[in-house]
């Protein structure tokens, strides 16, 4: 057994825990932004909700694609980065919109 096997499995477990926490916290932020949008019907809050949703999805997706669907890790990271970029662009737009 390789001396690195234990360390790699610990890192994989830590990564799974952190990604799960990102999904939970990002989900809460997205949910509360959506509640605020639904209450006020302000377009900016709708875009903010979409932006947080995209960022949350992007941050969570790469590892899941790699682990569950056997997608090449680099492809998953590219998709993650594109979703995070799109989310940040939508969040920036939400701050600009009246």
CSV table of C-alpha atoms in Angstrom, one decimal:
chain,number,residue,atom,x,y,z
A,1,UNK,CA,0.0,0.0,0.0
A,2,UNK,CA,1.3,3.4,-1.0
A,3,UNK,CA,2.1,5.8,1.8
A,4,UNK,CA,0.1,8.4,-0.2
A,5,UNK,CA,-3.1,6.3,-0.4
A,6,UNK,CA,-4.2,7.3,3.1
A,7,UNK,CA,-3.5,11.0,2.5
A,8,UNK,CA,-5.3,10.9,-0.8
A,9,UNK,CA,-8.4,9.3,0.7
A,10,UNK,CA,-8.3,11.9,3.5
A,11,UNK,CA,-8.1,14.7,1.0
A,12,UNK,CA,-11.0,13.2,-1.0
A,13,UNK,CA,-13.1,12.9,2.1
A,14,UNK,CA,-12.3,16.5,3.1
A,15,UNK,CA,-13.1,17.7,-0.5
A,16,UNK,CA,-16.5,15.9,-0.4
A,17,UNK,CA,-17.3,17.5,3.0
A,18,UNK,CA,-16.3,21.0,1.8
A,19,UNK,CA,-18.3,20.6,-1.5
A,20,UNK,CA,-21.3,19.4,0.4
A,21,UNK,CA,-21.0,22.5,2.7
A,22,UNK,CA,-20.7,24.7,-0.3
A,23,UNK,CA,-23.9,23.2,-1.7
A,24,UNK,CA,-25.7,23.7,1.6
A,25,UNK,CA,-24.6,27.3,2.2
A,26,UNK,CA,-24.9,28.3,-1.4
A,27,UNK,CA,-28.4,26.7,-1.4
A,28,UNK,CA,-29.4,28.8,1.6
A,29,UNK,CA,-28.1,32.0,0.1
A,30,UNK,CA,-29.9,31.3,-3.2
A,31,UNK,CA,-33.1,30.4,-1.3
A,32,UNK,CA,-33.1,33.6,0.7
A,33,UNK,CA,-32.3,35.7,-2.3
A,34,UNK,CA,-35.3,34.0,-4.1
A,35,UNK,CA,-37.5,34.7,-1.1
A,36,UNK,CA,-36.5,38.4,-1.2
A,37,UNK,CA,-37.2,38.4,-5.0
A,38,UNK,CA,-40.6,36.8,-4.5
A,39,UNK,CA,-41.5,39.3,-1.8
A,40,UNK,CA,-40.4,42.4,-3.6
A,41,UNK,CA,-40.5,41.3,-7.3
A,42,UNK,CA,-37.4,43.4,-7.9
A,43,UNK,CA,-35.7,42.3,-11.1
A,44,UNK,CA,-32.2,42.9,-9.6
A,45,UNK,CA,-33.0,40.3,-6.8
A,46,UNK,CA,-34.1,37.9,-9.5
A,47,UNK,CA,-30.8,38.2,-11.3
A,48,UNK,CA,-29.0,38.0,-7.9
A,49,UNK,CA,-30.8,34.7,-7.2
A,50,UNK,CA,-29.8,33.3,-10.6
A,51,UNK,CA,-26.2,34.4,-10.1
A,52,UNK,CA,-25.9,32.8,-6.7
A,53,UNK,CA,-27.5,29.6,-8.1
A,54,UNK,CA,-25.1,29.4,-10.9
A,55,UNK,CA,-22.1,30.0,-8.7
A,56,UNK,CA,-23.3,27.3,-6.2
A,57,UNK,CA,-24.0,24.9,-9.0
A,58,UNK,CA,-20.6,25.5,-10.6
A,59,UNK,CA,-18.7,25.1,-7.3
A,60,UNK,CA,-20.5,21.8,-6.6
A,61,UNK,CA,-20.6,20.3,-10.1
A,62,UNK,CA,-17.0,19.6,-11.0
A,63,UNK,CA,-16.4,17.0,-8.3
A,64,UNK,CA,-19.7,15.4,-8.8
A,65,UNK,CA,-19.2,15.0,-12.5
A,66,UNK,CA,-15.8,13.4,-11.9
A,67,UNK,CA,-17.0,11.1,-9.1
A,68,UNK,CA,-20.4,10.1,-10.3
A,69,UNK,CA,-20.3,10.3,-14.1
A,70,UNK,CA,-16.6,9.6,-14.7
A,71,UNK,CA,-16.2,12.9,-16.6
A,72,UNK,CA,-12.5,13.8,-17.1
A,73,UNK,CA,-11.5,16.1,-14.2
A,74,UNK,CA,-10.3,18.9,-16.4
A,75,UNK,CA,-13.6,18.9,-18.2
A,76,UNK,CA,-15.4,19.1,-14.9
A,77,UNK,CA,-13.2,22.0,-13.8
A,78,UNK,CA,-13.8,23.8,-17.1
A,79,UNK,CA,-17.6,23.5,-16.7
A,80,UNK,CA,-17.3,24.6,-13.0
A,81,UNK,CA,-15.3,27.6,-14.0
A,82,UNK,CA,-17.7,28.6,-16.8
A,83,UNK,CA,-20.7,28.3,-14.4
A,84,UNK,CA,-18.9,30.4,-11.7
A,85,UNK,CA,-18.0,33.0,-14.3
A,86,UNK,CA,-21.5,33.1,-15.6
A,87,UNK,CA,-22.8,33.4,-12.1
A,88,UNK,CA,-20.5,36.3,-11.2
A,89,UNK,CA,-21.4,38.1,-14.4
A,90,UNK,CA,-25.1,37.7,-13.6
A,91,UNK,CA,-24.4,38.9,-10.0
A,92,UNK,CA,-22.5,41.9,-11.4
A,93,UNK,CA,-25.4,42.7,-13.7
A,94,UNK,CA,-27.9,42.4,-10.8
A,95,UNK,CA,-26.0,45.2,-9.1
A,96,UNK,CA,-26.2,47.3,-12.2
A,97,UNK,CA,-29.9,46.8,-13.0
A,98,UNK,CA,-32.5,49.2,-11.5
